[in-house]
mmCIF file of C-alpha atoms in Angstrom:
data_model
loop_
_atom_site.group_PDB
_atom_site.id
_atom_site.type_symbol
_atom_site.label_atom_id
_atom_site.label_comp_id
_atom_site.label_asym_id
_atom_site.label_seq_id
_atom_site.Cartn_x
_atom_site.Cartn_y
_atom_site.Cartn_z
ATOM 1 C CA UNK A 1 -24.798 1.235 -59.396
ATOM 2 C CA UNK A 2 -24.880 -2.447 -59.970
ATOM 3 C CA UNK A 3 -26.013 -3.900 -63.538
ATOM 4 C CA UNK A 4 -29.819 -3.540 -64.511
ATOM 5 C CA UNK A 5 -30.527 -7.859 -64.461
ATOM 6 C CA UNK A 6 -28.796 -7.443 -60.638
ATOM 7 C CA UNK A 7 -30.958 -4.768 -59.787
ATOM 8 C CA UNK A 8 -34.510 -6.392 -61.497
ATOM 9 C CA UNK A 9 -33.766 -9.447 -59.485
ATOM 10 C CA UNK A 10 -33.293 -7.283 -56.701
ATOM 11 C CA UNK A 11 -36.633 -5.145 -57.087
ATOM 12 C CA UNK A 12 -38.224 -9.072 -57.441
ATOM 13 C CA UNK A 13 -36.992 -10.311 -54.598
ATOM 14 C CA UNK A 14 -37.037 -7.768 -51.974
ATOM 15 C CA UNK A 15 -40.479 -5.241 -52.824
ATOM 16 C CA UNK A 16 -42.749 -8.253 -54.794
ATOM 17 C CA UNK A 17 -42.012 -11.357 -53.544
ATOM 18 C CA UNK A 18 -40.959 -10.452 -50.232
ATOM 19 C CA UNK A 19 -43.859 -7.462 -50.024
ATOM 20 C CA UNK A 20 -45.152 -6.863 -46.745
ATOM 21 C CA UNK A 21 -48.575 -5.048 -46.045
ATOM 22 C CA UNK A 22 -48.701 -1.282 -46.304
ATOM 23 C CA UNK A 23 -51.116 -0.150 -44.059
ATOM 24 C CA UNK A 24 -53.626 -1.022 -41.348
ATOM 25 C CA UNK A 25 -56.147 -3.821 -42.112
ATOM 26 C CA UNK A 26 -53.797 -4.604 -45.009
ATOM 27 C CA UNK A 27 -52.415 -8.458 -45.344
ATOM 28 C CA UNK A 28 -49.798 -10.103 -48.177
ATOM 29 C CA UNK A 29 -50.959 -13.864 -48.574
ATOM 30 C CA UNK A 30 -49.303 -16.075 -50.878
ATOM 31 C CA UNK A 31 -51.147 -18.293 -53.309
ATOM 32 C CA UNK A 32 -49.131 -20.759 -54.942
ATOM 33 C CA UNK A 33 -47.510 -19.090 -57.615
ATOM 34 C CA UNK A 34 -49.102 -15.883 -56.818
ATOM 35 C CA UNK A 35 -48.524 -13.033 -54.153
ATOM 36 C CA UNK A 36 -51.240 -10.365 -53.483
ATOM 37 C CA UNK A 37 -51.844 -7.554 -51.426
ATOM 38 C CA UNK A 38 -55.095 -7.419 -49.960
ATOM 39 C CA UNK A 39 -57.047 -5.055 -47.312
ATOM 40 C CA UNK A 40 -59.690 -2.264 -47.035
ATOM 41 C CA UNK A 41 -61.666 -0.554 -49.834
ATOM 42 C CA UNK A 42 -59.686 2.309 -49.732
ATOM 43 C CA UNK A 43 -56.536 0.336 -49.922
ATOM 44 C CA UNK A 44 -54.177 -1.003 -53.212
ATOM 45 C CA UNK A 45 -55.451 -4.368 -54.296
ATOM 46 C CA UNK A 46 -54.075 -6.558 -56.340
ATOM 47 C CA UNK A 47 -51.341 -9.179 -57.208
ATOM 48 C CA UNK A 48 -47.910 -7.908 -57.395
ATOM 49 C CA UNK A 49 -45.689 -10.543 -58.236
ATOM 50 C CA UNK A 50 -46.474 -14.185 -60.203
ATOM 51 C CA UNK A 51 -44.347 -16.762 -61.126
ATOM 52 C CA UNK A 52 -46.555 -18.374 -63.959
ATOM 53 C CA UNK A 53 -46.504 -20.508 -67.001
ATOM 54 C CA UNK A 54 -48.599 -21.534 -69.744
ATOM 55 C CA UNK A 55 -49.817 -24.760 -67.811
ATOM 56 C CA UNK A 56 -50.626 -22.729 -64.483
ATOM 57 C CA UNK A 57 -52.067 -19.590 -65.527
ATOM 58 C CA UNK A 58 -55.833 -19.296 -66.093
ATOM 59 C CA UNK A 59 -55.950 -21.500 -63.500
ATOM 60 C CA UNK A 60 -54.550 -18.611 -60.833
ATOM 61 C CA UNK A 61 -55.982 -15.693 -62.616
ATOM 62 C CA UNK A 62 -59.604 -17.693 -62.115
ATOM 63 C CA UNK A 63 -58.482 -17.769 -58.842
ATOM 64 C CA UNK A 64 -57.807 -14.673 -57.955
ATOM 65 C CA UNK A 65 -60.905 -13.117 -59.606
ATOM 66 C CA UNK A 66 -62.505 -15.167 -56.685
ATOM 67 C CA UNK A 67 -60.607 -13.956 -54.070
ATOM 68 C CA UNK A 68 -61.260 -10.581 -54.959
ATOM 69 C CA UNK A 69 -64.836 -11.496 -56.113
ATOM 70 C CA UNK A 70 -65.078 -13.010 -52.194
ATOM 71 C CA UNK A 71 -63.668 -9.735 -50.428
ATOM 72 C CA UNK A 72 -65.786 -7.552 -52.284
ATOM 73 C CA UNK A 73 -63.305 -5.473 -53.525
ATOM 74 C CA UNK A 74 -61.969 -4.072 -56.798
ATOM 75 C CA UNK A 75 -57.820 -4.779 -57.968
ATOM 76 C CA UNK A 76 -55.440 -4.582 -60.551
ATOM 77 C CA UNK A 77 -52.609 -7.579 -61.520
ATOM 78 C CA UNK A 78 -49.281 -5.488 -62.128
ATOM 79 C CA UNK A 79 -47.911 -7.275 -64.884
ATOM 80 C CA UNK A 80 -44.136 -6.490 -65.254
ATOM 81 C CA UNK A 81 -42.619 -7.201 -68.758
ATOM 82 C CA UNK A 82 -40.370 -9.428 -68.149
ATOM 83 C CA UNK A 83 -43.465 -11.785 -66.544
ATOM 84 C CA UNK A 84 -44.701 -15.287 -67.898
ATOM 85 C CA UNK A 85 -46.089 -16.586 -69.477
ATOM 86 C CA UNK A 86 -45.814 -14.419 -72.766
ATOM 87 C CA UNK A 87 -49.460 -13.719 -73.082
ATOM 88 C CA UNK A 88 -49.963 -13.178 -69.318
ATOM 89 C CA UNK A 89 -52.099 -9.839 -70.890
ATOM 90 C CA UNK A 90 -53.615 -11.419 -73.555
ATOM 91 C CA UNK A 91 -55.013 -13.959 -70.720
ATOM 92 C CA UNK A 92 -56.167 -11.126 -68.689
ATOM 93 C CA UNK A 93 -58.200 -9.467 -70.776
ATOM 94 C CA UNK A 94 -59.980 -12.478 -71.866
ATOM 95 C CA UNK A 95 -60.840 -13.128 -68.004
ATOM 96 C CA UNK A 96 -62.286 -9.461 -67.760
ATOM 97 C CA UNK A 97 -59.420 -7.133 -67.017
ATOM 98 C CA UNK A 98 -58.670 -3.793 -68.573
ATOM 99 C CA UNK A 99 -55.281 -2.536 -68.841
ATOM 100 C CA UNK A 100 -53.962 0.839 -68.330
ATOM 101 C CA UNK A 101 -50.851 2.911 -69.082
ATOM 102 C CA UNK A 102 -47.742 1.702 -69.287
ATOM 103 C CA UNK A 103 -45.192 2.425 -67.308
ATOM 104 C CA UNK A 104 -41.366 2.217 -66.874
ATOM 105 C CA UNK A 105 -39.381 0.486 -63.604
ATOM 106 C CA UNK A 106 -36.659 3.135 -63.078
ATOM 107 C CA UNK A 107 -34.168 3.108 -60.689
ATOM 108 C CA UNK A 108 -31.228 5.229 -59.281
ATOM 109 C CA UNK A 109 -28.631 5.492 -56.413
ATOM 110 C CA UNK A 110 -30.550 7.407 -53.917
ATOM 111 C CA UNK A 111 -27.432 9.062 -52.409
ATOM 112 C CA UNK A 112 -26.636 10.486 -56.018
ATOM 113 C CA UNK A 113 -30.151 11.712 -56.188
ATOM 114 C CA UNK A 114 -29.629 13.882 -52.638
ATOM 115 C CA UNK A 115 -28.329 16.928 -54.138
ATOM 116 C CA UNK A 116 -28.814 20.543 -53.223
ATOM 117 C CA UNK A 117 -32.391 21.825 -52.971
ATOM 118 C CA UNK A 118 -32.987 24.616 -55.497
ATOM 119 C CA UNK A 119 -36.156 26.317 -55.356
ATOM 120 C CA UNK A 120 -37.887 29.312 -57.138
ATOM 121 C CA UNK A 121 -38.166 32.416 -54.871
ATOM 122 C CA UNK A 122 -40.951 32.559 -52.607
ATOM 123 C CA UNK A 123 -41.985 28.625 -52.533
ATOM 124 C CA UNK A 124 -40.580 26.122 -49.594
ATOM 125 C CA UNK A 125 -40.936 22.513 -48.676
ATOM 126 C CA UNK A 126 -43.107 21.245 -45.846
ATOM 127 C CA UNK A 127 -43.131 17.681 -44.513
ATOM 128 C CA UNK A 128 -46.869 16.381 -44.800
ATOM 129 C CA UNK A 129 -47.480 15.683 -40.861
ATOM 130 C CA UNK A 130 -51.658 16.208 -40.212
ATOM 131 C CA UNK A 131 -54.998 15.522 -41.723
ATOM 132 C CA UNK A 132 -54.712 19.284 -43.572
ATOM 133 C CA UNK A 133 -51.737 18.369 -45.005
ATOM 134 C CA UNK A 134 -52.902 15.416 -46.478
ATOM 135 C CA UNK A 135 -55.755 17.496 -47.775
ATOM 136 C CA UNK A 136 -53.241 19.866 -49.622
ATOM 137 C CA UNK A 137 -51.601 16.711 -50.719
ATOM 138 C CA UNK A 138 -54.989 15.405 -52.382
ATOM 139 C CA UNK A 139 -56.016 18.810 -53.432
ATOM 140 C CA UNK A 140 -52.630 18.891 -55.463
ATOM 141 C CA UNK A 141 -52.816 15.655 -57.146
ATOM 142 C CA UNK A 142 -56.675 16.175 -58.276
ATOM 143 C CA UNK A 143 -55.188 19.780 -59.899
ATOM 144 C CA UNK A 144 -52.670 17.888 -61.540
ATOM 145 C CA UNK A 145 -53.698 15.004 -62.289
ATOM 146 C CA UNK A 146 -57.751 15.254 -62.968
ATOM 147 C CA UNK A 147 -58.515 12.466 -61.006
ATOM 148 C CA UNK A 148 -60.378 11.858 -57.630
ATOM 149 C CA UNK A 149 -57.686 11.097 -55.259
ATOM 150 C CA UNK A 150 -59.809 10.965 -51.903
ATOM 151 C CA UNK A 151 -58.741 7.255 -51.532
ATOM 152 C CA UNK A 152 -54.898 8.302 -51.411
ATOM 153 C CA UNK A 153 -56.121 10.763 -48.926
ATOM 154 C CA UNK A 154 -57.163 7.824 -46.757
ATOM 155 C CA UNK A 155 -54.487 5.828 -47.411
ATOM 156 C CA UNK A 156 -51.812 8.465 -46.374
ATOM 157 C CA UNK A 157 -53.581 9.476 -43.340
ATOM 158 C CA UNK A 158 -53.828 5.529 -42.202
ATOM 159 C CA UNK A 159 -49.845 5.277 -42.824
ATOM 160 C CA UNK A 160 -49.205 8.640 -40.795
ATOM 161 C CA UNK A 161 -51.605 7.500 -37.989
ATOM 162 C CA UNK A 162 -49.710 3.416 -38.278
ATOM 163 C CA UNK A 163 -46.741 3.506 -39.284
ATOM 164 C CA UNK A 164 -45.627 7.049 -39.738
ATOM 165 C CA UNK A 165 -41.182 5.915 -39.997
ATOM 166 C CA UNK A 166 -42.868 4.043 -43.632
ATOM 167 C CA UNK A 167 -43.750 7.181 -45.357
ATOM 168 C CA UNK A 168 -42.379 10.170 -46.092
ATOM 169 C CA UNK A 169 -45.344 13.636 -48.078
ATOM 170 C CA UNK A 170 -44.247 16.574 -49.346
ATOM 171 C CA UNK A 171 -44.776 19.485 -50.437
ATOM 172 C CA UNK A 172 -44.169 22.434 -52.467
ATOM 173 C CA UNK A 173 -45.883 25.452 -51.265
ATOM 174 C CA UNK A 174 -45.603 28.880 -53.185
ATOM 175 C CA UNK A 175 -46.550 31.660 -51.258
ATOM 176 C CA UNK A 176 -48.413 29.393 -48.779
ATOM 177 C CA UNK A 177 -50.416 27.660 -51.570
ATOM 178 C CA UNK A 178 -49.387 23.989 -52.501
ATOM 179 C CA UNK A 179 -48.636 23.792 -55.938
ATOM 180 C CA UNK A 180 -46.222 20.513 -56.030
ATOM 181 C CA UNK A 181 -46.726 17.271 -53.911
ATOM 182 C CA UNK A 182 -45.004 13.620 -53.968
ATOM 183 C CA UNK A 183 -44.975 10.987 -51.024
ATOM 184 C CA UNK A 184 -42.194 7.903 -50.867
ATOM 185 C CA UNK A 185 -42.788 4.794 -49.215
ATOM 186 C CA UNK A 186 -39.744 3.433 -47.127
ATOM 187 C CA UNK A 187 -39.772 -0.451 -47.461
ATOM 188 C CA UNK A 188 -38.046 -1.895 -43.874
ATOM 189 C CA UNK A 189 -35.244 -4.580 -44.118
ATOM 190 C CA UNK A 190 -34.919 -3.227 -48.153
ATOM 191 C CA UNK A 191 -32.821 -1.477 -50.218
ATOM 192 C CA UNK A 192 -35.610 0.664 -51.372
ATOM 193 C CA UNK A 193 -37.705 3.127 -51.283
ATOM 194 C CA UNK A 194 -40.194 3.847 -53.766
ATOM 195 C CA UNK A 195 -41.468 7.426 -54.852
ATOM 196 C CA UNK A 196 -44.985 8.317 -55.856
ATOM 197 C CA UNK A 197 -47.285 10.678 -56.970
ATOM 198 C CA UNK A 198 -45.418 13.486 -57.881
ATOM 199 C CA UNK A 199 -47.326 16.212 -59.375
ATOM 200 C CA UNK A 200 -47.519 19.899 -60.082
ATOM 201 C CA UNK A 201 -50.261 22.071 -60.784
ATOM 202 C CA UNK A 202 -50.400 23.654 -64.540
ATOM 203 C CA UNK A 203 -48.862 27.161 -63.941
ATOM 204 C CA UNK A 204 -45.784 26.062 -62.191
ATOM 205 C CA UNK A 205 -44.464 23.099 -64.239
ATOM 206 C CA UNK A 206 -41.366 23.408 -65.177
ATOM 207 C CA UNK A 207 -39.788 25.496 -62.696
ATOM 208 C CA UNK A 208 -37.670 22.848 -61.119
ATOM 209 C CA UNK A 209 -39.983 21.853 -58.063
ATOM 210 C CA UNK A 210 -40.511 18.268 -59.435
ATOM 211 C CA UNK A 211 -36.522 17.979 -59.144
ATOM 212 C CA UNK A 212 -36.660 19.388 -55.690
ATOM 213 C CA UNK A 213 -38.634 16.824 -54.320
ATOM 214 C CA UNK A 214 -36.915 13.951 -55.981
ATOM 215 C CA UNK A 215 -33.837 15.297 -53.990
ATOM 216 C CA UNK A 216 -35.677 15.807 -50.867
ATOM 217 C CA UNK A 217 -36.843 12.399 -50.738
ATOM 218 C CA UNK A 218 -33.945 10.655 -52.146
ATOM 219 C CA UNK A 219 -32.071 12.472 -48.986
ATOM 220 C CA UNK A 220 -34.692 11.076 -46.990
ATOM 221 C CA UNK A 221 -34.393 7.343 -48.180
ATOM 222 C CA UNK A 222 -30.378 8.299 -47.981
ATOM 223 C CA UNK A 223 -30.484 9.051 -44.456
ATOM 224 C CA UNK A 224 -32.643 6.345 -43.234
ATOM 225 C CA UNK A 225 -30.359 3.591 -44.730
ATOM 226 C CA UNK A 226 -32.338 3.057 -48.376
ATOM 227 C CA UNK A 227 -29.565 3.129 -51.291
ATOM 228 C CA UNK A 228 -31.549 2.843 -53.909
ATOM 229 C CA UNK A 229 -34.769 4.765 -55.353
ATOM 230 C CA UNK A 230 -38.019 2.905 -57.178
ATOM 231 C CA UNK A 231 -40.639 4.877 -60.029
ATOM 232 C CA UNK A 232 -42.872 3.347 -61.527
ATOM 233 C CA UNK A 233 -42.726 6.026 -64.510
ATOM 234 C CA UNK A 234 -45.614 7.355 -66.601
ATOM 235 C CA UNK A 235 -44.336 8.743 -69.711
ATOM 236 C CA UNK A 236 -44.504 12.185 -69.200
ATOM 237 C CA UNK A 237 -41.994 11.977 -66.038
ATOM 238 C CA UNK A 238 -39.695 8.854 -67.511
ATOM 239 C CA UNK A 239 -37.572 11.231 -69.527
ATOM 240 C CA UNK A 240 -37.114 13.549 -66.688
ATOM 241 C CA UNK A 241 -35.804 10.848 -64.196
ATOM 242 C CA UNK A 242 -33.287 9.684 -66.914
ATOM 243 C CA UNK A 243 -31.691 12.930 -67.456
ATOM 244 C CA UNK A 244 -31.527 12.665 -63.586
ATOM 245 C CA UNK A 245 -29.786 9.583 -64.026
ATOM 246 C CA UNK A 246 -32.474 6.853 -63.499
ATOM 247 C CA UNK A 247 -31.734 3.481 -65.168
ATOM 248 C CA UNK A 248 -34.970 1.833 -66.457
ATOM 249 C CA UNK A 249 -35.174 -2.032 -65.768
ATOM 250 C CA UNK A 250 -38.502 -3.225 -67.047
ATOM 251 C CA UNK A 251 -41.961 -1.929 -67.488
ATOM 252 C CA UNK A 252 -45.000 -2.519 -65.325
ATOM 253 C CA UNK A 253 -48.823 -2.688 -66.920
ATOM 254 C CA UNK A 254 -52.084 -2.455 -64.443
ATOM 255 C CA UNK A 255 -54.520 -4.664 -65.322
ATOM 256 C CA UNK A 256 -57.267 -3.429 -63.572
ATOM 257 C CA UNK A 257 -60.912 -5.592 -62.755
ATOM 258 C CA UNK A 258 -63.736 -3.918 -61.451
#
């Protein structure tokens, strides 16, 4: 895999500044030295790439608090680390904003990541395809994770219904019950492809099935011409994806306004 600055550039280029909508009702508009993603209630809001300085920021973060003010919607600015100017946080949260955890930018070969599938005995994987898979998707994700997840529920059955060759659910299912899920957007006319959301219920952590579906997806991305795999990390997966191999590049705060 090519050095880390190569591949940050890359990420930059291709999936923030080039970002196209993800979903329907959904538009990327570009705002002087800003470029958002905005669209339905139920949608991801926000600005995901700004190319800022001392002398222009306030100025844009004022103005994006009225764009978002205007469209009646909540967002979040994803502030990478290696954004400017220096205090571009600092800023933030003296215009309103809250930030959130940290995470870490990994990525990985997606073609290295494609190994063989090894599950525990009775569980299998089922491509999410219908509205009650998407169910057992959210239904996962609120076990795991504690949090209402009815918007990604909406979100994932807009994609399936729009644009179903952009996304890729899974899940892992023991016995018939889903205890595992993760989804991976494909990003067209990109090297990437970004996983999300994976997450495993309690009682079957550590059994391997958050490995299985990194390799089920990467061999997705793999065979749909995507070299290279995207996480935005939380802590409690970041040391898993680097023993995979993941290279981290940078790390990536929400900055979320109400």
């Amino acid at each position: 895999m090519n050095d880390a600055q190569h591949l940050l550039d890359l990420h930059d280029r291709q999936l923030r500044r080039g970002a196209r909508p993800d979903g329907p009702g959904c538009r990327v508009e570009r705002d002087g030295g800003v470029v958002r993603h905005t669209g339905p209630a139920h949608a991801w809001n926000g600005v995901l790439w700004s190319g800022l300085d001392e002398h222009t920021a306030d100025a844009a973060v004022a103005a994006q608090l009225a764009h978002y003010r205007a469209e009646g919607v909540p967002f979040e600015w994803k502030l990478y680390g290696h954004d400017g100017p220096a205090d571009l946080g600092e800023r933030l949260v003296a215009a309103g904003f809250v930030p959130e955890e940290t995470e870490t930018l990994l990525v990985a070969d997606a073609a290295a990541q494609a190994g063989v599938l090894t599950l525990p005995a009775g569980v299998e994987l089922r491509e999410v395809t219908d509205a009650e898979g998407v169910r057992q998707v959210v239904e996962v994700h609120e076990r795991a994770f504690g949090t209402d997840s009815t918007d990604l529920g909406r979100r994932l059955l807009d994609r399936l219904a729009a644009d179903p060759g952009t996304v890729t659910a899974v899940l892992a299912l023991a016995d018939g019950v889903p205890v595992c899920a993760a989804r991976m957007e494909l990003y067209p006319g990109t090297d990437f492809a970004g996983l999300w959301g994976g997450g495993t219920v309690e009682e079957w952590r550590g059994r391997g099935l958050y490995r299985a579906l990194v390799a089920y997806r990467a061999r997705v991305a793999a065979d749909r011409g995507h070299r290279l795999l995207q996480v935005d990390a939380a802590p409690t997966s970041r040391p898993i994806l680097q023993r995979l191999g993941f290279v981290p590049l940078t790390t990536t705060t929400p900055y979320v306004h109400a």
